[in-house]
Short mmCIF file of C-alpha atoms (C1' of nucleotides) in Angstrom, two decimals:
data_model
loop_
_atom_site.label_atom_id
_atom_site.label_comp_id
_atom_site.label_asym_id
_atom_site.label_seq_id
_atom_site.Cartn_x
_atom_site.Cartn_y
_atom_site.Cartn_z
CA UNK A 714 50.56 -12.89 19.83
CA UNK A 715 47.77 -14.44 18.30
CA UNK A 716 45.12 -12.59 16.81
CA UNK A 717 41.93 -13.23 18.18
CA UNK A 718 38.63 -12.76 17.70
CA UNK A 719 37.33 -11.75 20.74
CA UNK A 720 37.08 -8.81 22.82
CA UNK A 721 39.72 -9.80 25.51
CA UNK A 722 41.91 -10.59 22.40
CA UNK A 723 42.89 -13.83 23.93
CA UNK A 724 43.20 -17.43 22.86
CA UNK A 725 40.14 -19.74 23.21
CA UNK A 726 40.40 -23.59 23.12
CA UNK A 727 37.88 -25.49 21.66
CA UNK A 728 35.30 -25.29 23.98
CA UNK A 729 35.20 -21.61 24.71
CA UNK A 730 35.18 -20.60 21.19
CA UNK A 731 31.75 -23.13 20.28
CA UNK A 732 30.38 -21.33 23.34
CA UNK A 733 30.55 -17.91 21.77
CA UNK A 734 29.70 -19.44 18.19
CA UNK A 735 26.57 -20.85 20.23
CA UNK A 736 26.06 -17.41 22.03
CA UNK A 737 26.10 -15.18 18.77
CA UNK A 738 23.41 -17.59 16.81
CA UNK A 739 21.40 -17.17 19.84
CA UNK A 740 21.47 -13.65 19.48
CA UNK A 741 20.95 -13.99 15.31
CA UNK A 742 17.84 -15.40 16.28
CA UNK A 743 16.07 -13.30 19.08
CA UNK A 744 17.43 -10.30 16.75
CA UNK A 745 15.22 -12.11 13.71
CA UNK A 746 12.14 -12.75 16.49
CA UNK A 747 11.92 -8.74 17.51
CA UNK A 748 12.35 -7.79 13.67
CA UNK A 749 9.52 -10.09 13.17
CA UNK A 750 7.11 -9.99 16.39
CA UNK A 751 8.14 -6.48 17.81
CA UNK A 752 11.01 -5.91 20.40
CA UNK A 753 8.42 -7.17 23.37
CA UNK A 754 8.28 -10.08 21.49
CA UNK A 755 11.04 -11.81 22.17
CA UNK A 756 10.49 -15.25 23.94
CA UNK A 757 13.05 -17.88 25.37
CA UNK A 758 10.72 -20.74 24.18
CA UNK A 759 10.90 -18.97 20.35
CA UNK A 760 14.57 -18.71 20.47
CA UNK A 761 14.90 -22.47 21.12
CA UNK A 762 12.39 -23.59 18.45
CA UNK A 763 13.90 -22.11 15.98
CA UNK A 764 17.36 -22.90 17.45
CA UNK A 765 16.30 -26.77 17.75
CA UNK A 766 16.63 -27.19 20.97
CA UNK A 767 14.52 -26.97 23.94
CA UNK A 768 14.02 -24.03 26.38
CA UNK A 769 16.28 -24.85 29.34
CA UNK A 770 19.05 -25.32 27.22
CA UNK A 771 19.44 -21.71 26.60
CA UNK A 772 20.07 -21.00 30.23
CA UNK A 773 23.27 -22.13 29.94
CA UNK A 774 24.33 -19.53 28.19
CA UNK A 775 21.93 -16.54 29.93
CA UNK A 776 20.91 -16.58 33.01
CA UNK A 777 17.19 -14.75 32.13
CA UNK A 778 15.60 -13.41 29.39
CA UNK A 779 16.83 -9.99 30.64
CA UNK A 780 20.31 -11.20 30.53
CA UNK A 781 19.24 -12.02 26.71
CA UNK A 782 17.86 -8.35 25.62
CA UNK A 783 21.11 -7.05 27.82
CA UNK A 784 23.20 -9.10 25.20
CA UNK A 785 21.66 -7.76 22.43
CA UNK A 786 21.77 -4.10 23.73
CA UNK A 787 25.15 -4.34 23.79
CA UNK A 788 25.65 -6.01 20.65
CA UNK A 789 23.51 -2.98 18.77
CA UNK A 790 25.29 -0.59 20.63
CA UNK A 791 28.85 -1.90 19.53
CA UNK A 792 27.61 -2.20 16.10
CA UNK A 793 26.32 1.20 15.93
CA UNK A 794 29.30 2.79 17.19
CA UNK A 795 31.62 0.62 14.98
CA UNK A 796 29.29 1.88 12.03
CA UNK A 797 29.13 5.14 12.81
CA UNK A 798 32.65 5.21 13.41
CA UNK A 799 33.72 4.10 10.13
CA UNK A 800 31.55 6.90 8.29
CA UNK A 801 32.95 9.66 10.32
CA UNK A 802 36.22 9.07 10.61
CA UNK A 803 37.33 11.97 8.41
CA UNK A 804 35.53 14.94 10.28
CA UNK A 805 38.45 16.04 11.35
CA UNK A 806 40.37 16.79 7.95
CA UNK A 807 37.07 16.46 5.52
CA UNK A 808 37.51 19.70 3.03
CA UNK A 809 34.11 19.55 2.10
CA UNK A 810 31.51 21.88 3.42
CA UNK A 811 29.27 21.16 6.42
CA UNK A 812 26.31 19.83 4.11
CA UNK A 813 28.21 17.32 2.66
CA UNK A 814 30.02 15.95 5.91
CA UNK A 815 26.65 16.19 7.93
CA UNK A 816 24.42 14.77 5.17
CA UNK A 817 26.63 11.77 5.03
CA UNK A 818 26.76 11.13 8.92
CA UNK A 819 23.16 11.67 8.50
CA UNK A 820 22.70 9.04 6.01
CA UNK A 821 25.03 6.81 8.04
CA UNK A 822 23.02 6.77 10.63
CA UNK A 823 19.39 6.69 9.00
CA UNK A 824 20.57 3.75 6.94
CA UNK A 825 21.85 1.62 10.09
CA UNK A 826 18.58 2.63 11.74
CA UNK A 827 16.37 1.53 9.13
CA UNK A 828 18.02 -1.45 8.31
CA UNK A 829 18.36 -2.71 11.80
CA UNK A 830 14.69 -1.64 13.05
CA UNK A 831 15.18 -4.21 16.30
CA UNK A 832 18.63 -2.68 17.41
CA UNK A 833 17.31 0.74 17.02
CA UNK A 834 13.91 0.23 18.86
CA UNK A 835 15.55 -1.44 21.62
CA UNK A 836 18.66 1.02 21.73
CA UNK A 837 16.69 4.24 21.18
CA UNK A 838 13.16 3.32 22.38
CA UNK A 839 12.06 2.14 25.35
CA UNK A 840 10.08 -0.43 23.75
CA UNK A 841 10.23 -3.29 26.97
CA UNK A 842 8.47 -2.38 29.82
CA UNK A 843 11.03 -3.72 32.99
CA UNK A 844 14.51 -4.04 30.62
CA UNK A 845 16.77 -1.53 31.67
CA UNK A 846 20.83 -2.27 29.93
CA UNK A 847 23.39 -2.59 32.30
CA UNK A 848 26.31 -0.53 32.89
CA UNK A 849 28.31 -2.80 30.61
CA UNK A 850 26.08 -2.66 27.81
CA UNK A 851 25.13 0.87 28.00
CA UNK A 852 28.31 2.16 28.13
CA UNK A 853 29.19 2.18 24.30
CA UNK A 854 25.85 4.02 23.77
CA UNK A 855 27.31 6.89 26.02
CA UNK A 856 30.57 6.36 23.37
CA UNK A 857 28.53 7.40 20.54
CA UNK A 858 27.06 10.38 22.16
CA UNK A 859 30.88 11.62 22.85
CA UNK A 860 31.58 10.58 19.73
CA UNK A 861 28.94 12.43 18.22
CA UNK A 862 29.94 15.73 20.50
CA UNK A 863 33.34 15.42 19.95
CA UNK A 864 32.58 15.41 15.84
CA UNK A 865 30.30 18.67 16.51
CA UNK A 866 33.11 20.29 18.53
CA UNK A 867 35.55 19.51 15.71
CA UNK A 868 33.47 20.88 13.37
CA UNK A 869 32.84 24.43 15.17
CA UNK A 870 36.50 24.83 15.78
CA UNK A 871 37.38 24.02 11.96
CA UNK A 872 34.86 26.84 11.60
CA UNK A 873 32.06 24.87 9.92
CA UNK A 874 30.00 25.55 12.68
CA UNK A 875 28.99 29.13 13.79
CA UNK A 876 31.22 30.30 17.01
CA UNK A 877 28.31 32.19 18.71
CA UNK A 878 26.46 28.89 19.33
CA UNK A 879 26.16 26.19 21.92
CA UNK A 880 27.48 23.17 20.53
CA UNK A 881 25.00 20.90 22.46
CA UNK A 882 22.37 22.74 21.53
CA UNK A 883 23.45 22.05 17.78
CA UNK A 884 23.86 18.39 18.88
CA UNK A 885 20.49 18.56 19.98
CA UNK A 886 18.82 19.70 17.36
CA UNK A 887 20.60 17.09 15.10
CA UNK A 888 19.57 14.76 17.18
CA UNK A 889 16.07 15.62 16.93
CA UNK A 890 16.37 15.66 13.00
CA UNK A 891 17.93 11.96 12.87
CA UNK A 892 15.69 11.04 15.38
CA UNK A 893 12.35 12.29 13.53
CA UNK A 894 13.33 10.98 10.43
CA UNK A 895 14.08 7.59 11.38
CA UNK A 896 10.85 7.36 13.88
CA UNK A 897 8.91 8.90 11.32
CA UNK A 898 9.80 6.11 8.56
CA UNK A 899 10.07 3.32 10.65
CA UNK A 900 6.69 3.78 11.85
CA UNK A 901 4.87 4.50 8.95
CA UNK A 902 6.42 3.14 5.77
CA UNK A 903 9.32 0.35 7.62
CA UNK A 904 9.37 -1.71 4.17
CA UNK A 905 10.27 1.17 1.83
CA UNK A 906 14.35 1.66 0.79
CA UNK A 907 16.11 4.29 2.35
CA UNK A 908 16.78 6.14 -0.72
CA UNK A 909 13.37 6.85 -1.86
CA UNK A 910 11.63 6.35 1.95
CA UNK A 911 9.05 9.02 1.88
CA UNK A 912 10.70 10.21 5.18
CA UNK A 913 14.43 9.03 4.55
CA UNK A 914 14.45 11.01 1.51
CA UNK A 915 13.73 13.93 3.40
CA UNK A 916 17.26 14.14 4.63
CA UNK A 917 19.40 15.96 2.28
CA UNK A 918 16.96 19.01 2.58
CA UNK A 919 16.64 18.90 6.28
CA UNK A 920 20.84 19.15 6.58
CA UNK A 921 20.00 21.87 3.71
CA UNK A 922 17.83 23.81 6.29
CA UNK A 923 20.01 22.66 9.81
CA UNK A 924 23.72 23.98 7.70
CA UNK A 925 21.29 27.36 6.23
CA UNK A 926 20.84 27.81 10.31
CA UNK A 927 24.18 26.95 11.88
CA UNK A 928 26.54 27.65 9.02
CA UNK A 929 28.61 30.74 9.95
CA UNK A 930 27.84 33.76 7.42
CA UNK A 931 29.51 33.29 4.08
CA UNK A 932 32.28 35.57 4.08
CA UNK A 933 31.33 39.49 2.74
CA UNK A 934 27.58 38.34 3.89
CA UNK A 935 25.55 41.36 5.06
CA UNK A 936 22.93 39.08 5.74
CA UNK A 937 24.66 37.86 9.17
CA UNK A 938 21.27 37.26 10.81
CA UNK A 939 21.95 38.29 14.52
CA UNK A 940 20.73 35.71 17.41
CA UNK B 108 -34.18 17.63 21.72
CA UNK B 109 -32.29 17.05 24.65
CA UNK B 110 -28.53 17.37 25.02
CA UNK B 111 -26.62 14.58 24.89
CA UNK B 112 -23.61 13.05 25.73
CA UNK B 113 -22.72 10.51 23.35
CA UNK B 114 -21.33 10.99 19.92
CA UNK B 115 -24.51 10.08 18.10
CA UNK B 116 -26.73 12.94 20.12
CA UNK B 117 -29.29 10.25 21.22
CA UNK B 118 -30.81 10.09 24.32
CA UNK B 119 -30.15 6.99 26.51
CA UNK B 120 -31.55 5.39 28.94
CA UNK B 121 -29.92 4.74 32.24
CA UNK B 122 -28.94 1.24 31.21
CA UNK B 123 -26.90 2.45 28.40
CA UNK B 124 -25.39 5.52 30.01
CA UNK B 125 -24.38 3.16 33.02
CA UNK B 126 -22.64 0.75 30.40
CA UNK B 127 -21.05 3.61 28.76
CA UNK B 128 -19.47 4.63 32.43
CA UNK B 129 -17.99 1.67 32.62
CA UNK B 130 -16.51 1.57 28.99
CA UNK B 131 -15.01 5.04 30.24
CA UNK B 132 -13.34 4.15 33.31
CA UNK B 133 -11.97 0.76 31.52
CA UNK B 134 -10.57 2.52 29.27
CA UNK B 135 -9.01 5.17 31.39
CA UNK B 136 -7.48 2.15 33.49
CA UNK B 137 -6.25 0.66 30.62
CA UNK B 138 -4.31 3.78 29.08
CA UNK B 139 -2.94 3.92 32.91
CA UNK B 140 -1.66 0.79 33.00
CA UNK B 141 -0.15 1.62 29.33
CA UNK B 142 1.39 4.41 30.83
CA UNK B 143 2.87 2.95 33.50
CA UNK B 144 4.04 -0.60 32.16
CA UNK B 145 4.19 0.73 28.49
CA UNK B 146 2.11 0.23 25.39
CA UNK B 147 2.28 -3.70 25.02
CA UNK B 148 2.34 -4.33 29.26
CA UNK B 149 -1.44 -4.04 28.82
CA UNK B 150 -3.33 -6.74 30.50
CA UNK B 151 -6.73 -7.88 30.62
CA UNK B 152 -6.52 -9.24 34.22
CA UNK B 153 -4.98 -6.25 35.44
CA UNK B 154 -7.69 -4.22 34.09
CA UNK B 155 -10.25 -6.24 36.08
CA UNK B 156 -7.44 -6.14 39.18
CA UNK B 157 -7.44 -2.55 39.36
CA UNK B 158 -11.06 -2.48 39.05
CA UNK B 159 -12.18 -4.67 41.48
CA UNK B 160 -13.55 -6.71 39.46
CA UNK B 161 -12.87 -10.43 37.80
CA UNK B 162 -11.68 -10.86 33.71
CA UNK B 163 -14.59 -12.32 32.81
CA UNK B 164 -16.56 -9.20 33.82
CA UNK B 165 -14.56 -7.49 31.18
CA UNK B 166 -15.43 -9.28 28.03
CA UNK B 167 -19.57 -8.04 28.07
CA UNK B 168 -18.04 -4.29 27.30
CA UNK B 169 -14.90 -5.72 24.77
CA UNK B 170 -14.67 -8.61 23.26
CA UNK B 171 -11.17 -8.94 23.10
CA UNK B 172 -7.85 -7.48 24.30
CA UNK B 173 -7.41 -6.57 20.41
CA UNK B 174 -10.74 -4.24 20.69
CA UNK B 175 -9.74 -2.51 23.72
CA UNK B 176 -6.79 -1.59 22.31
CA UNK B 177 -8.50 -0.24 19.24
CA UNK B 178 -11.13 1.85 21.71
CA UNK B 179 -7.98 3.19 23.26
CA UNK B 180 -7.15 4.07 19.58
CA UNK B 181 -10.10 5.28 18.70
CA UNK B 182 -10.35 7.52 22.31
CA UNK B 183 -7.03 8.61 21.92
CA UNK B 184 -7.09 9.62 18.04
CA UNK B 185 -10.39 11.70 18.62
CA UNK B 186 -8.36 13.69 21.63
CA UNK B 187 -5.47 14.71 19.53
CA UNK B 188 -7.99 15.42 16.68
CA UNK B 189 -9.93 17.91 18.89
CA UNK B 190 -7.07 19.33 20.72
CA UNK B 191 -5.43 20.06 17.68
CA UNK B 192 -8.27 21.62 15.54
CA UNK B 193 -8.74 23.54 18.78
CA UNK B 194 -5.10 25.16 18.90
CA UNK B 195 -5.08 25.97 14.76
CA UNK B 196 -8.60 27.19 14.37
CA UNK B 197 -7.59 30.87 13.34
CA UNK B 198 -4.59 29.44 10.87
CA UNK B 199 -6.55 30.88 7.95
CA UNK B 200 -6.81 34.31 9.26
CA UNK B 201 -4.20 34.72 11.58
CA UNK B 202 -2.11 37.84 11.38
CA UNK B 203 1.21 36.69 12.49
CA UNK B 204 4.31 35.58 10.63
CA UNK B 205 4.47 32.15 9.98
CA UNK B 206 7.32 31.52 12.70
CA UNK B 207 4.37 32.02 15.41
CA UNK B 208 1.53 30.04 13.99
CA UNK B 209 3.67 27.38 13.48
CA UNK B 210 5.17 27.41 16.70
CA UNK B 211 1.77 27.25 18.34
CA UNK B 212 0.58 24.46 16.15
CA UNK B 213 3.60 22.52 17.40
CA UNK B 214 3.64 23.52 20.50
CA UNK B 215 0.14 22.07 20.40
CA UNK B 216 0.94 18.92 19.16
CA UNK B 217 4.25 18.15 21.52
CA UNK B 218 2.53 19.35 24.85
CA UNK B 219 -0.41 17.01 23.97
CA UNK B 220 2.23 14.05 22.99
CA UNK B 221 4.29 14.59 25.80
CA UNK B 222 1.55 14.63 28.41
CA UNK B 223 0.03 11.60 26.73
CA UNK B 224 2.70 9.23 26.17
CA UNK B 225 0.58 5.89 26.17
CA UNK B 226 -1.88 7.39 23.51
CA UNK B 227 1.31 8.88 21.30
CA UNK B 228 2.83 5.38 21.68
CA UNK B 229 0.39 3.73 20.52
CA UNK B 230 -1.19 6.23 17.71
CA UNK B 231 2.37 6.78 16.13
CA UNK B 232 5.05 4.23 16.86
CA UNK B 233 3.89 0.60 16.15
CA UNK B 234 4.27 -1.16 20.09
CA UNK B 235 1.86 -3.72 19.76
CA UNK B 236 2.88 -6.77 17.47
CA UNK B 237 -0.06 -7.70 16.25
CA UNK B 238 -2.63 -4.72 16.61
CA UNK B 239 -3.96 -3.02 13.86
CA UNK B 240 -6.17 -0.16 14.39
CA UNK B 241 -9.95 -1.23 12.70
CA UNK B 242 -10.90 1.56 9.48
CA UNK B 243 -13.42 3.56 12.52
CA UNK B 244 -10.47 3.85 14.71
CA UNK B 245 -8.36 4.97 11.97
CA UNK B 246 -10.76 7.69 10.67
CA UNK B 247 -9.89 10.24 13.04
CA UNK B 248 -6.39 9.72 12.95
CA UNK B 249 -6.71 9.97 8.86
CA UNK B 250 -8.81 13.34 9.86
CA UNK B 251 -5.54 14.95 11.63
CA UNK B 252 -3.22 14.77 8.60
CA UNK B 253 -5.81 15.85 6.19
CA UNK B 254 -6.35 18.66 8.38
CA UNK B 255 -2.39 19.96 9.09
CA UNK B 256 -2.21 19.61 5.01
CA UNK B 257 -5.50 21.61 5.01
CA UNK B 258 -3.67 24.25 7.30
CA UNK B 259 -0.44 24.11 5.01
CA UNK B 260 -2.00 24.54 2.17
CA UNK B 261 -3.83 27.48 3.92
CA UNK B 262 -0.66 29.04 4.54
CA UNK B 263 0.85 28.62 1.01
CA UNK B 264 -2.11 30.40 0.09
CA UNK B 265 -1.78 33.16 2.05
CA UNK B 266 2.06 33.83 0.98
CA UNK B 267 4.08 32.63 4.52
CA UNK B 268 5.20 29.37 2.82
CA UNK B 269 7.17 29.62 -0.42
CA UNK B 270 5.04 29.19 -3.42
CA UNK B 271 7.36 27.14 -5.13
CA UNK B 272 7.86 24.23 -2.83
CA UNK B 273 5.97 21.26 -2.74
CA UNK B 274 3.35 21.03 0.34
CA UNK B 275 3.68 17.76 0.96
CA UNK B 276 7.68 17.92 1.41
CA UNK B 277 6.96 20.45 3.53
CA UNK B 278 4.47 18.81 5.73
CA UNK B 279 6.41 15.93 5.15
CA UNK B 280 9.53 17.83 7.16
CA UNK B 281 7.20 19.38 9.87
CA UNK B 282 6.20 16.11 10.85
CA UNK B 283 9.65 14.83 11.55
CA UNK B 284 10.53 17.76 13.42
CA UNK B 285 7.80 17.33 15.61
CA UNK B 286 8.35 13.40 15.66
CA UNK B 287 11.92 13.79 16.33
CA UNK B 288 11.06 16.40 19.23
CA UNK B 289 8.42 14.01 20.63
CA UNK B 290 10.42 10.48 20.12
CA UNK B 291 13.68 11.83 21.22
CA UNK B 292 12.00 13.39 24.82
CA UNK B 293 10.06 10.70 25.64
CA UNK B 294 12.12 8.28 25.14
CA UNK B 295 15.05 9.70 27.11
CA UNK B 296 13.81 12.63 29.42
CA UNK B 297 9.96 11.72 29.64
CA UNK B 298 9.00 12.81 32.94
CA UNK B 299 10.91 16.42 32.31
CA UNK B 300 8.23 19.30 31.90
CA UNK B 301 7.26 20.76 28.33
CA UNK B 302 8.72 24.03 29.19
CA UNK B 303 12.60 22.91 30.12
CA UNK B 304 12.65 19.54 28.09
CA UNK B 305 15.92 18.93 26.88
CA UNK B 306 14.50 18.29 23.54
CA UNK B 307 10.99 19.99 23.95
CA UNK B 308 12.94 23.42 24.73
CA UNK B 309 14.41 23.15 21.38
CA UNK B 310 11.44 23.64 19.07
CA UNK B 311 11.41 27.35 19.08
CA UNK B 312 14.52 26.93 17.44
CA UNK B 313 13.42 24.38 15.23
CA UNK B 314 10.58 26.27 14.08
CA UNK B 315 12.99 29.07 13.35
CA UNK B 316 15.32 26.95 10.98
CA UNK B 317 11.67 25.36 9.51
CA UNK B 318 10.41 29.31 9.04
CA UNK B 319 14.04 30.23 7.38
CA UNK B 320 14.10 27.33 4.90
CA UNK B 321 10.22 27.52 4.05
CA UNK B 322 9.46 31.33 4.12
CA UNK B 323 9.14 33.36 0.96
CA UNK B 324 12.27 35.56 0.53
CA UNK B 325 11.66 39.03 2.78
CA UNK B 326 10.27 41.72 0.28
CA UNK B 327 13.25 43.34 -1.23
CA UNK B 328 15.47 41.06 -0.55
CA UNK B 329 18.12 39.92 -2.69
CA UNK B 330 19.80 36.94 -0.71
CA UNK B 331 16.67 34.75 -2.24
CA UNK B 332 18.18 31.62 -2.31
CA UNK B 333 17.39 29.58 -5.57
CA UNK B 334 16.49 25.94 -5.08
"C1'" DG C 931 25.59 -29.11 27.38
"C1'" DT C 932 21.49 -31.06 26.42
"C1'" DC C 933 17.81 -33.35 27.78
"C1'" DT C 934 13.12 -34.65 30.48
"C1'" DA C 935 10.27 -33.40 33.92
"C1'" DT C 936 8.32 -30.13 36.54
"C1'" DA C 937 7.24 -25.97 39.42
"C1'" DT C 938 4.77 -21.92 39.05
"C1'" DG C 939 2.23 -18.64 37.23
"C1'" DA C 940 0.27 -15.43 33.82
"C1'" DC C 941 -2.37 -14.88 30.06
"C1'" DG C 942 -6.77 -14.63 26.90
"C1'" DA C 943 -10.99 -16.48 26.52
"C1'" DT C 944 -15.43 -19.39 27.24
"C1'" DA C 945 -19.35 -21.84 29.75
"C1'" DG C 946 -22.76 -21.56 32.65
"C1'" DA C 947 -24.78 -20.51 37.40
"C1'" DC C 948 -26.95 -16.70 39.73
"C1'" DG D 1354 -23.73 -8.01 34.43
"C1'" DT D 1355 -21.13 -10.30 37.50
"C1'" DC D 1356 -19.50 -14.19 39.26
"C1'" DT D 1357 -16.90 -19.08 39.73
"C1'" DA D 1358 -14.77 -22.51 37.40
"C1'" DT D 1359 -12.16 -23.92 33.87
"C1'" DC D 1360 -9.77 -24.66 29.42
"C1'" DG D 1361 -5.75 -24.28 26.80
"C1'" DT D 1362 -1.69 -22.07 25.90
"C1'" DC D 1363 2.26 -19.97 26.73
"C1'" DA D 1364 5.75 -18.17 29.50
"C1'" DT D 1365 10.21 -18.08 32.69
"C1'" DA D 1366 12.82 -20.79 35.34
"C1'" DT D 1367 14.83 -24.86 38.14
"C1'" DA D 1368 16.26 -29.84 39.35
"C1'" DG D 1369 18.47 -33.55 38.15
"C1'" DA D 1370 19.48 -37.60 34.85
"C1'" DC D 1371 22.59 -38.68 31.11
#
DNA sequence: GTCTATATGACGATAGAC
DNA sequence: GTCTATCGTCATATAGAC
């Protein structure tokens, strides 16, 4: 077979294949107008002024301007999951300890986030008022939270973890850490680098303090704090 | 003199009290309407809509959308301000381990977030494209993180946080715990109550990984980690 | 698929009568 | 202080010619 380079992994002819070319650079650009203007920002009459063209044009290719963020939602998601994917593929058989493997599924995910401000406002936010993703588009955001729990559940039974806890509550609490450092430095300080954000730099000690917590006791501990 | 209601202790006449009214219920229509339609759904003619009144009307009290929203700022910076110097008044001479006067103080600060979501929107994330809060509006807001720093730095005083850390990185990892509690509720359980919040529930536990990390080592104890 | 033309309406804001 | 009337701009979206 053919390889292909689309999601149904079939063969386009000409005219299907400029279609999606056409359908991704609309996305580039309402992707470049939410960096810019805010996620709200996003207008059809933008998108085709910096595309060239004129307005109706684009409804050729989405039928509303919700159809539009949906596209994008999905697009973020997929790209987040790929990414996150990629750096935490090894969870399984890592031999390091839990700081290291966390801290760099941590960073994994700060550095997507901060470098794709848009994608994570719209994916993680609820930044536009009616927009709600459809099932579609949502559904490889639900992917990435089983991802994510099936990582943590790895991780307690390797033994990484501590046995006597609730491994969504762990998940939960990560969340929250990801989640504050990410809001916390794209709200105040969104230009900085992620290695010396004044936030994003925050990170190795807060894995320091989450493995200190839910880290089983070092073996011959008789400090095994009792919860 | 006689008591006043207005932040500069002056008496008014009935004129300016009645004009001051007004400013008050705009702007508690406005932070509805933020609530309901989120930060940036604000509208001047729905303002004057729900107020039975026409847009016009609207522009003798603000002149412009962009100086409502900074009222709104100012308003809703002043609330947090209060409420929070109200819930960590005794931090300098209360008796209790650090674990409970920190859990208060965020306690504090999440119940007030989560039962203000328009005002936490717009205070901490950055919804509005163009808005920028004017330097009066800011003021307040500048007020609350000089006095949590005030409050750490009280409590490195006292002995509950570790004398050799940095109070900044501390303060700096308090505030994305609280941000990540606040950001990861609202955005996806917002109408759950404080109490049984997915996320909200979790900050007693936070706090306790926060207090672990950032406590001095236990007297006699010889597990003091070295950092 | 792209265009022109247009329907339809919201928006922020101003002028000026009362 | 409130109104009517209006300006100008922008928006989403549709119809129909080419």
């Amino acid at each position: 077979m053919l390889s292909a380079v689309t999601i149904d992994a079939m063969p386009l002819d000409r005219r299907q294949r400029r279609r999606l070319e056409t359908i991704e650079e609309v996305l580039d650009v309402a992707v470049e107008i939410m960096t810019e203007q805010g996620v709200a920002g996003l207008s059809i009459g933008e998108v085709a002024r910096r595309m060239g063209i004129r307005p109706p044009s684009l409804y050729v290719y989405f039928a509303s301007k919700e159809a539009m963020y949906d596209a994008v939602f999905l697009r973020g998601a997929r790209a987040i999951l790929a990414h996150m994917r990629e750096h935490t593929a090894g969870v399984a058989t890592d031999p390091r300890p839990l700081h290291d493997v966390l801290l760099d599924a941590g960073q994994a995910m700060v550095t997507w986030s901060v470098h794709h401000p848009a994608y994570t406002q719209l994916l993680f936010w609820r930044p536009v008022p009616g927009f709600t993703p459809s099932e579609q588009s949502y559904a490889p955001a639900v992917e990435l939270v089983e991802h994510s729990r099936a990582n943590f559940v790895t991780l307690q039974d390797r033994g990484l973890i501590r046995a006597d806890v609730d491994v969504d509550d762990a998940l939960r609490d990560w969340t929250i850490l990801i989640a504050g450092v990410v809001s916390q430095q794209l709200s105040n300080a969104p230009h900085e680098s992620v290695d010396d954000g004044a936030f994003t730099s925050r990170l190795p000690n807060l894995v320091a303090m989450y493995c200190d917590h839910y880290s089983p006791p070092a073996k011959g501990n008789r400090n095994a704090r009792k919860r």
